[in-house]
XYZ file of C-alpha atoms in Angstrom:
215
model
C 71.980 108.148 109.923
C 74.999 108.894 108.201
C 77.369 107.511 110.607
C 75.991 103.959 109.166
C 76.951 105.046 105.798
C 80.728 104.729 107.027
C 83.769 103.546 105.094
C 86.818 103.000 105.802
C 89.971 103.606 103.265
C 93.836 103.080 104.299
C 96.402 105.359 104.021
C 99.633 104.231 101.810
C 101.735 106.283 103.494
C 100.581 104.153 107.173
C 98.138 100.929 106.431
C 97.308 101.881 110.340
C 95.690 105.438 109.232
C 92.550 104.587 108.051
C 89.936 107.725 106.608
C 86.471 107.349 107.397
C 84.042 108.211 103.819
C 80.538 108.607 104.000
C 79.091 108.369 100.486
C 76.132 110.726 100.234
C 75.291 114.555 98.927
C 77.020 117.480 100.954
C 77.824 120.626 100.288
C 81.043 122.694 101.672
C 81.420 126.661 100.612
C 82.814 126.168 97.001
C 82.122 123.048 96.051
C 79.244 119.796 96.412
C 80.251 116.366 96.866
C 79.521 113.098 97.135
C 81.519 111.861 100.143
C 81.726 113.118 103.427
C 85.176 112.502 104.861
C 85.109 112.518 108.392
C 88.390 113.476 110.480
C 86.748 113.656 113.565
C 88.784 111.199 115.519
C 92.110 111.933 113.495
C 92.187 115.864 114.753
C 91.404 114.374 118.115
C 92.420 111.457 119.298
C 96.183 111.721 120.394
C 97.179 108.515 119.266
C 95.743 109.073 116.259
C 97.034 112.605 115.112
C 100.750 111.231 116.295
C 100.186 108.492 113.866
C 99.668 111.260 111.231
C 102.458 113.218 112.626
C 104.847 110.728 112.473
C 103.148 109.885 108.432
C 103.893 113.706 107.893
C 106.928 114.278 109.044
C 109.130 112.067 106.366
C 108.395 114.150 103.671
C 109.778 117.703 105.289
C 112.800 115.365 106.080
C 113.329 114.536 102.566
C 113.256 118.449 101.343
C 114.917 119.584 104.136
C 113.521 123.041 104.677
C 113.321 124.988 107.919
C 110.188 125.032 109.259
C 109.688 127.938 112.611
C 106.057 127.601 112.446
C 102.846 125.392 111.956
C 99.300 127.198 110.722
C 96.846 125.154 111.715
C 93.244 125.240 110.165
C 90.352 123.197 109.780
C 90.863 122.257 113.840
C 94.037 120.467 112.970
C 96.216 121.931 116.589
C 96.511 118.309 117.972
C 98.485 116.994 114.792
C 100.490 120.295 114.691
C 101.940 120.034 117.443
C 102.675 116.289 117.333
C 104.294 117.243 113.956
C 106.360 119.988 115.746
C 107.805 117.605 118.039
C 108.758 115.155 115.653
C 109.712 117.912 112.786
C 112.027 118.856 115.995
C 113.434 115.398 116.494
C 113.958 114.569 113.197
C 116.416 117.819 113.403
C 114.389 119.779 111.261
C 116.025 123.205 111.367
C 114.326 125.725 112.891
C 115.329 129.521 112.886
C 113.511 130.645 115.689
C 115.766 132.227 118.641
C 114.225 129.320 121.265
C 115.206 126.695 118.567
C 111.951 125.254 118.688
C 108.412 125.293 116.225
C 105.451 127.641 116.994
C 101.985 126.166 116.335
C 99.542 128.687 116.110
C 95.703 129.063 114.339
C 94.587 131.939 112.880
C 91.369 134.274 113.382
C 89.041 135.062 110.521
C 87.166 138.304 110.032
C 83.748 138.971 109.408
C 84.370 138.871 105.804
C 86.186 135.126 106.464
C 89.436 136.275 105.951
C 92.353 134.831 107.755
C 94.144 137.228 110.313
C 96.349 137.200 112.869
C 96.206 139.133 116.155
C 98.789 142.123 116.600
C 100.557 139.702 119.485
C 100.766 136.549 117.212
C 102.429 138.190 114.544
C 105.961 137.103 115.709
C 104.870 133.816 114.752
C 104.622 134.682 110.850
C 106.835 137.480 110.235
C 109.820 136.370 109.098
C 109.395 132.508 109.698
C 109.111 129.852 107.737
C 105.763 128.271 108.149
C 103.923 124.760 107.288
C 100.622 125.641 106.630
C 98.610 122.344 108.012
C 94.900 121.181 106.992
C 92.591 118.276 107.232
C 91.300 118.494 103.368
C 91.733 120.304 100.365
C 89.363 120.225 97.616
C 89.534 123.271 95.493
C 92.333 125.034 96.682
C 90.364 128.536 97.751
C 91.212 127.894 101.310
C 94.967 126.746 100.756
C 95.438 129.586 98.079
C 93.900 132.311 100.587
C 96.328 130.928 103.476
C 99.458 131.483 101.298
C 97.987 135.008 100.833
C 97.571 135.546 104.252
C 101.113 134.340 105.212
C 102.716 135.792 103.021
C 101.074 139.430 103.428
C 101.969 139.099 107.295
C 105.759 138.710 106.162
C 105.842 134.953 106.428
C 107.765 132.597 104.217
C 105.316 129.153 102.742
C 108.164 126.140 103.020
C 105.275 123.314 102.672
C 101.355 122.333 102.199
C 100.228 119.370 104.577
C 96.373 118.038 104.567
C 95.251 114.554 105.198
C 93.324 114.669 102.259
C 93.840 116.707 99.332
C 91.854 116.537 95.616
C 95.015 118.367 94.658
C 98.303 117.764 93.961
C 99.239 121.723 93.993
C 97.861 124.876 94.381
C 99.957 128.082 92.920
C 102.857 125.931 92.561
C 103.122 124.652 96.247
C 102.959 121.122 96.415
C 100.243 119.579 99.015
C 101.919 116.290 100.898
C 98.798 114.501 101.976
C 98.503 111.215 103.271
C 94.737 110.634 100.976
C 94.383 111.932 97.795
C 91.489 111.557 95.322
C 92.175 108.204 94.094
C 92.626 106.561 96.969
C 88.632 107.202 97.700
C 86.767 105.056 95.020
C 83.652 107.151 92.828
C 85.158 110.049 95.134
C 83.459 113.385 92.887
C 83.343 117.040 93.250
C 81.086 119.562 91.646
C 81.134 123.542 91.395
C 78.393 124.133 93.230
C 75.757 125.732 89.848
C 77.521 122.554 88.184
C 76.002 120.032 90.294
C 74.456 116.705 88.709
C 73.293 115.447 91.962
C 71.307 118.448 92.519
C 69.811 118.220 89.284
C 69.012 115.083 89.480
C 66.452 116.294 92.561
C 68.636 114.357 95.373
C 68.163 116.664 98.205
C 72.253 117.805 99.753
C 72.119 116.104 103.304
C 74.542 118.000 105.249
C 76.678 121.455 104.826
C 80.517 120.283 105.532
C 83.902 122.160 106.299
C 87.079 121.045 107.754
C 85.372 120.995 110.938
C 82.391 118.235 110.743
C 79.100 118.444 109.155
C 75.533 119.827 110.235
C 72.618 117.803 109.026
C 69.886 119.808 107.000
């Protein structure tokens, strides 16, 4: 069982966040790795995505930036709109006419691009958005996001993930609250570049932002 597998690491940002690693052989769309990191019960749990809201929140108040609108991906709706309400009551400006943060998720096509509906569109054009995550490990998703926004006529004021490999990706800083070396032996591998897989070790589960499915 993987679940037995589990370890726990602590956020710096909050010693009460903790990140749950299971060390193993996975494999997401771009990339293999060696630990699963399992948000489950951080994109879920409302006391635990307002912990992470309330984690996320400082750094947006330290660059000051308007912020009219949260994309959410990788299931990540629960922190987003925690972080809206404290983005809000930390008096982060917001340009929208109602004076207060969308928090919206976007569609993908059957190519997996990222789109937005005709009617959601007044949530990106013209905004400033946040685009929010659970992990980042190579940057395709993050850098196809920006794309996205940006085509719909959206403005990118900030990167959030709860994990991120990266610091950057196109020259947008990710704030995350785990980054690589804060997970111990924590490795990832292009996926024809893989030495676990040529070492004959079976991959044990495909991954994405959204949980794993055991092979």
């Amino acid at each position: 069982m993987l679940e037995e597998r589990v370890v726990k690491y602590y956020s710096r940002k909050d010693p009460n966040i903790a990140l749950k690693v299971i060390p193993g052989h996975f494999s997401t769309k771009h990339a293999h790795l060696n630990c699963y990191l399992d948000v489950t019960t951080m994109k879920t749990r409302a006391n635990e995505a307002e912990r992470i809201a309330v984690a996320m929140k400082d750094y947006y108040n330290v660059m000051g930036r308007p912020i009219d609108t949260i994309v959410c991906i990788d299931g990540c709706e629960v922190i987003g709109a925690f972080l809206a309400n404290e983005l809000a009551r930390a008096g982060i400006l917001s340009m929208n006419a109602h004076k207060t943060i969308y928090v919206v998720t976007p569609e993908h096509d059957i190519y997996g691009d990222m789109i937005f509906r005709d009617n959601m569109k007044l949530a990106i054009k013209g905004k400033n958005v946040l685009l929010l995550m659970a992990s980042c490990t190579t940057g395709r998703t993050i850098r196809g996001s920006i794309e996205c926004i940006k085509y719909y006529g959206g403005t990118v004021q900030g990167v959030s993930a709860i994990f991120s490999a990266l610091d950057s990706v196109d020259g947008f800083r990710i704030d995350s609250l785990f980054r690589e070396e804060d997970i111990p032996n924590y490795e990832s591998y292009q996926n024809h570049n893989c030495p676990m897989c040529e070492a004959g070790e079976p991959v044990e589960a495909l991954v994405n932002g959204y949980g794993y499915s055991k092979l």
